[in-house]
Coordinates of N, CA and C in Angstrom, one line a residue:
X1043 N -6.5 11.2 8.9 CA -6.0 9.5 8.3 C -6.9 8.1 8.8
X1044 N -7.7 8.1 9.8 CA -8.0 7.1 11.0 C -9.7 7.2 9.9
X1045 N -9.5 5.7 9.3 CA -10.8 5.2 8.6 C -11.0 4.8 7.6
X1046 N -11.8 4.2 6.8 CA -12.0 3.4 6.1 C -11.4 3.8 4.4
X1047 N -10.4 3.4 4.2 CA -9.6 3.5 2.7 C -9.5 2.2 1.5
X1048 N -9.3 3.0 0.3 CA -9.0 2.0 -0.4 C -7.4 2.4 -1.0
X1049 N -6.8 1.2 -1.1 CA -5.7 2.0 -2.2 C -5.9 1.4 -3.3
X1050 N -5.7 2.2 -4.6 CA -6.0 2.2 -5.6 C -4.4 2.1 -6.5
X1051 N -4.4 1.4 -7.4 CA -2.6 0.7 -7.7 C -3.0 1.0 -9.2
X1052 N -1.7 1.6 -9.8 CA -1.3 1.7 -10.6 C -0.3 1.2 -11.3
X1053 N 0.1 0.1 -12.1 CA 1.0 -0.9 -12.5 C 2.3 0.4 -13.3
X1054 N 3.3 0.6 -12.9 CA 4.2 1.0 -14.2 C 4.4 0.7 -15.1
X1055 N 4.1 1.4 -16.3 CA 4.2 0.4 -17.6 C 5.1 0.1 -18.2
X1056 N 6.4 1.0 -18.1 CA 7.4 0.8 -18.5 C 8.1 0.0 -17.4
X1057 N 8.0 -0.9 -16.3 CA 8.9 -0.7 -15.2 C 9.2 -2.8 -15.5
X1058 N 10.6 -2.8 -15.1 CA 10.9 -3.9 -15.5 C 10.7 -4.9 -14.3
X1059 N 9.9 -4.6 -13.6 CA 9.7 -5.1 -12.3 C 8.3 -5.0 -12.4
X1060 N 7.3 -5.6 -13.4 CA 6.1 -5.7 -13.6 C 5.5 -6.9 -12.9
X1061 N 4.3 -6.7 -12.1 CA 3.7 -7.3 -11.2 C 2.5 -7.6 -12.0
X1062 N 1.7 -8.7 -11.2 CA 0.4 -9.1 -11.3 C -0.5 -8.8 -9.6
X1063 N -1.1 -7.8 -9.9 CA -2.3 -8.0 -8.2 C -2.8 -8.8 -8.1
X1064 N -2.8 -9.4 -6.7 CA -4.0 -10.4 -6.8 C -4.6 -10.2 -5.4
X1065 N -5.9 -10.1 -4.9 CA -6.0 -10.6 -3.9 C -6.3 -11.6 -3.0
X1066 N -6.7 -11.5 -2.4 CA -6.8 -12.5 -0.9 C -7.7 -14.1 -1.9
X1067 N -8.2 -13.2 -2.7 CA -9.7 -14.6 -3.2 C -8.9 -14.9 -4.7
X1068 N -7.6 -14.3 -4.9 CA -6.7 -14.7 -5.8 C -7.2 -14.5 -7.6
X1069 N -8.1 -13.5 -7.5 CA -8.4 -13.0 -8.2 C -7.8 -11.3 -8.6
X1070 N -7.0 -11.3 -9.7 CA -6.5 -9.8 -10.0 C -7.1 -8.8 -10.0
X1071 N -6.2 -7.9 -9.4 CA -7.8 -6.7 -9.0 C -6.1 -5.2 -8.9
X1072 N -7.0 -4.3 -8.6 CA -5.8 -3.1 -8.4 C -6.5 -2.1 -7.3
X1073 N -7.3 -2.8 -6.7 CA -7.9 -1.6 -5.2 C -8.3 -2.5 -4.1
X1074 N -7.4 -2.1 -3.1 CA -7.4 -3.4 -1.8 C -8.1 -2.3 -1.0
X1075 N -8.9 -3.2 0.0 CA -9.5 -2.1 1.3 C -8.4 -2.1 2.4
X1076 N -8.5 -1.1 2.7 CA -7.5 -0.2 4.0 C -8.1 0.2 5.1
X1077 N -8.0 -0.2 6.3 CA -8.8 0.1 7.5 C -7.6 0.7 8.5
X1078 N -7.7 1.7 8.7 CA -6.4 2.5 9.4 C -7.4 3.1 10.8
X1079 N -6.4 2.7 11.8 CA -7.4 2.7 13.5 C -6.1 3.3 14.1
X1080 N -6.0 4.3 15.1 CA -5.4 5.1 15.6 C -5.6 4.0 16.9
X1081 N -3.8 3.8 17.6 CA -3.7 3.1 18.9 C -3.0 4.4 19.3
X1082 N -2.7 3.4 20.8 CA -1.3 4.2 21.9 C -1.0 4.8 21.4
X1083 N -0.6 6.1 22.1 CA 1.0 7.0 21.8 C 1.0 6.9 20.4
X1084 N 0.5 7.5 19.7 CA 0.2 8.2 18.0 C 0.9 7.1 17.3
X1085 N 0.1 5.7 17.7 CA 0.5 4.8 17.1 C -1.1 4.2 15.7
X1086 N -0.4 3.5 14.7 CA -1.6 3.5 13.6 C -1.4 1.9 13.4
X1087 N -2.5 1.4 13.5 CA -3.4 0.2 13.3 C -3.3 -0.2 12.0
X1088 N -3.0 -1.1 10.5 CA -3.7 -1.2 9.3 C -4.1 -2.6 8.8
X1089 N -5.3 -2.7 8.6 CA -5.7 -4.0 7.6 C -6.0 -3.8 5.9
X1090 N -5.1 -4.4 5.4 CA -5.0 -4.3 4.5 C -5.3 -5.6 3.4
X1091 N -6.7 -5.3 2.7 CA -7.2 -6.7 2.1 C -7.4 -7.6 3.3
X1092 N -8.0 -7.3 4.7 CA -8.7 -8.1 5.5 C -7.2 -8.6 6.2
X1093 N -5.9 -9.0 5.8 CA -4.8 -9.0 6.3 C -4.1 -7.8 7.2
X1094 N -3.5 -7.8 8.6 CA -2.3 -6.9 9.4 C -1.7 -6.5 8.3
X1095 N -1.3 -5.3 8.6 CA 0.0 -4.8 7.5 C 0.7 -3.5 8.8
X1096 N 1.8 -3.6 8.4 CA 2.5 -2.6 8.7 C 2.0 -1.6 8.4
X1097 N 2.1 -0.1 9.2 CA 1.7 1.2 8.9 C 1.9 2.2 9.5
X1098 N 2.9 3.2 9.5 CA 4.0 4.3 10.1 C 3.4 5.8 9.6
X1099 N 3.8 6.6 10.4 CA 4.2 7.8 9.5 C 5.3 8.3 9.8
X1100 N 6.4 8.4 9.0 CA 8.1 9.0 8.2 C 7.7 10.0 7.7
X1101 N 8.7 10.8 8.3 CA 8.9 12.2 7.7 C 8.0 13.2 6.8
X1102 N 6.6 12.6 7.5 CA 5.7 13.1 7.0 C 4.7 12.5 6.3
X1103 N 5.6 11.1 5.4 CA 4.5 9.9 5.0 C 4.2 9.0 5.1
X1104 N 2.9 8.8 4.8 CA 2.3 7.1 5.5 C 2.9 6.1 4.9
X1105 N 3.2 5.3 5.2 CA 3.6 4.0 4.8 C 3.3 2.5 5.1
X1106 N 2.5 2.4 4.0 CA 1.7 0.5 4.2 C 2.6 -0.1 3.9
X1107 N 3.2 -0.9 5.0 CA 3.8 -2.4 4.3 C 3.0 -3.6 4.4
X1108 N 3.1 -4.5 3.6 CA 2.6 -6.3 3.3 C 3.4 -7.3 3.0
X1109 N 3.7 -8.1 3.8 CA 4.5 -8.8 3.4 C 3.4 -10.1 3.1
X1110 N 4.0 -11.2 2.2 CA 3.6 -12.7 2.4 C 4.0 -13.2 1.0
X1111 N 4.8 -14.6 1.1 CA 5.2 -15.1 0.3 C 6.4 -14.8 0.0
X1112 N 7.3 -14.2 1.0 CA 8.5 -14.0 0.5 C 8.8 -11.9 0.1
X1113 N 7.2 -12.3 -0.5 CA 7.3 -10.6 -1.3 C 7.1 -9.7 0.1
X1114 N 7.6 -8.2 -0.1 CA 6.9 -7.2 0.2 C 6.6 -6.4 -0.2
X1115 N 5.1 -5.8 -0.2 CA 4.8 -4.4 -1.0 C 4.8 -3.3 -0.1
X1116 N 5.5 -2.5 -0.3 CA 5.4 -0.6 0.1 C 4.5 -0.3 -0.6
X1117 N 4.1 0.7 0.1 CA 3.0 1.7 0.0 C 3.4 2.8 0.2
X1118 N 4.1 4.0 -0.4 CA 4.1 5.0 0.5 C 4.1 6.2 -0.2
X1119 N 2.4 7.0 0.8 CA 2.1 8.2 0.3 C 2.4 9.6 0.9
X1120 N 2.9 10.3 -0.2 CA 3.8 11.4 -0.1 C 2.7 12.4 0.2
X1121 N 1.4 12.2 -1.1 CA 1.3 14.0 -1.4 C -0.4 13.5 -1.4
X1122 N -0.6 15.2 -1.0 CA -2.5 14.8 -0.7 C -3.0 14.9 -1.9
X1123 N -3.7 14.4 -2.1 CA -4.8 15.1 -3.4 C -6.2 14.7 -3.2
X1124 N -6.7 16.0 -4.1 CA -7.7 16.3 -3.6 C -9.0 14.9 -3.5
X1125 N -8.8 13.7 -3.7 CA -9.6 12.6 -3.5 C -8.4 11.8 -2.6
X1126 N -7.9 12.1 -1.3 CA -6.8 11.8 -0.8 C -5.4 11.9 -0.7
X1127 N -5.1 10.8 -0.9 CA -3.3 10.8 -1.0 C -2.9 9.8 -2.0
X1128 N -1.3 10.1 -2.3 CA -1.0 9.6 -3.5 C 0.0 9.6 -3.5
X1129 N 1.0 8.2 -3.9 CA 2.5 8.0 -3.6 C 2.6 7.0 -4.8
X1130 N 3.3 6.0 -4.1 CA 4.4 4.9 -4.9 C 4.2 3.8 -4.7
X1131 N 4.6 3.0 -5.7 CA 4.1 1.3 -4.6 C 5.4 0.7 -5.1
X1132 N 5.9 -0.3 -4.1 CA 7.7 -0.9 -4.4 C 7.3 -1.8 -4.0
X1133 N 8.0 -3.1 -4.5 CA 8.4 -4.4 -3.9 C 9.5 -4.6 -4.1
X1134 N 9.7 -5.6 -2.6 CA 11.5 -6.3 -2.7 C 11.1 -8.0 -2.1
X1135 N 11.5 -8.8 -3.0 CA 12.0 -10.0 -2.4 C 12.8 -10.6 -1.8
X1136 N 12.1 -10.9 -0.7 CA 13.4 -11.7 0.4 C 14.6 -12.3 -0.1
X1137 N 15.8 -12.4 0.2 CA 16.9 -13.0 0.0 C 17.1 -13.1 -1.2
X1138 N 16.2 -12.5 -2.4 CA 16.9 -12.1 -3.4 C 17.1 -10.4 -3.9
X1139 N 18.2 -9.8 -5.2 CA 18.6 -8.7 -5.3 C 17.6 -8.3 -6.3
X1140 N 15.8 -8.3 -6.2 CA 14.8 -8.2 -6.9 C 14.2 -7.0 -6.1
X1141 N 13.7 -6.4 -6.7 CA 12.9 -4.8 -6.2 C 13.0 -3.8 -6.8
X1142 N 12.1 -2.8 -6.3 CA 12.2 -1.8 -6.7 C 10.4 -0.4 -7.0
X1143 N 10.8 0.2 -7.6 CA 9.2 1.0 -8.1 C 8.3 -0.4 -8.5
X1144 N 7.1 -0.5 -8.7 CA 5.9 -1.2 -9.3 C 5.1 -0.4 -10.2
X1145 N 4.7 1.1 -9.4 CA 3.6 1.7 -9.7 C 3.8 2.6 -8.9
X1146 N 2.4 3.6 -9.3 CA 1.5 4.7 -8.3 C 0.3 3.9 -7.7
X1147 N 0.1 4.7 -6.5 CA -0.8 4.4 -5.4 C -1.5 5.6 -5.2
X1148 N -3.1 5.6 -5.0 CA -3.8 6.8 -4.9 C -4.8 5.9 -3.4
X1149 N -4.8 6.3 -2.4 CA -5.7 6.2 -1.2 C -6.5 7.1 -1.2
X1150 N -8.1 6.6 -1.5 CA -9.2 7.5 -1.4 C -10.2 6.8 -0.2
X1151 N -10.8 7.6 0.3 CA -11.7 7.1 1.5 C -13.1 5.8 0.7
X1152 N -13.5 5.1 1.1 CA -14.5 4.1 0.8 C -15.7 4.5 1.2

């Protein structure tokens, strides 16, 4: 799990929570670099698109969370795939009753 990865996001076509993914540079994209490093006591540190991200394993799932501008994106990787891992992407908006599943995500080695 430790190493250089890419998160590949596929927005849900039928979701009422459809959003546009933009990188730090402001350009729309669906591929985000992710670096995972081991920390003391079995913890993980993550850097997603050049920014620090929350990263933990819970019940066998890898959960990567990123917050910015009042929005929190949560990538939950639940299944092993031939080229890495796969799971779902969700969004929550701080202080508003908005959020939910917004698509699928794959984590592949860079």
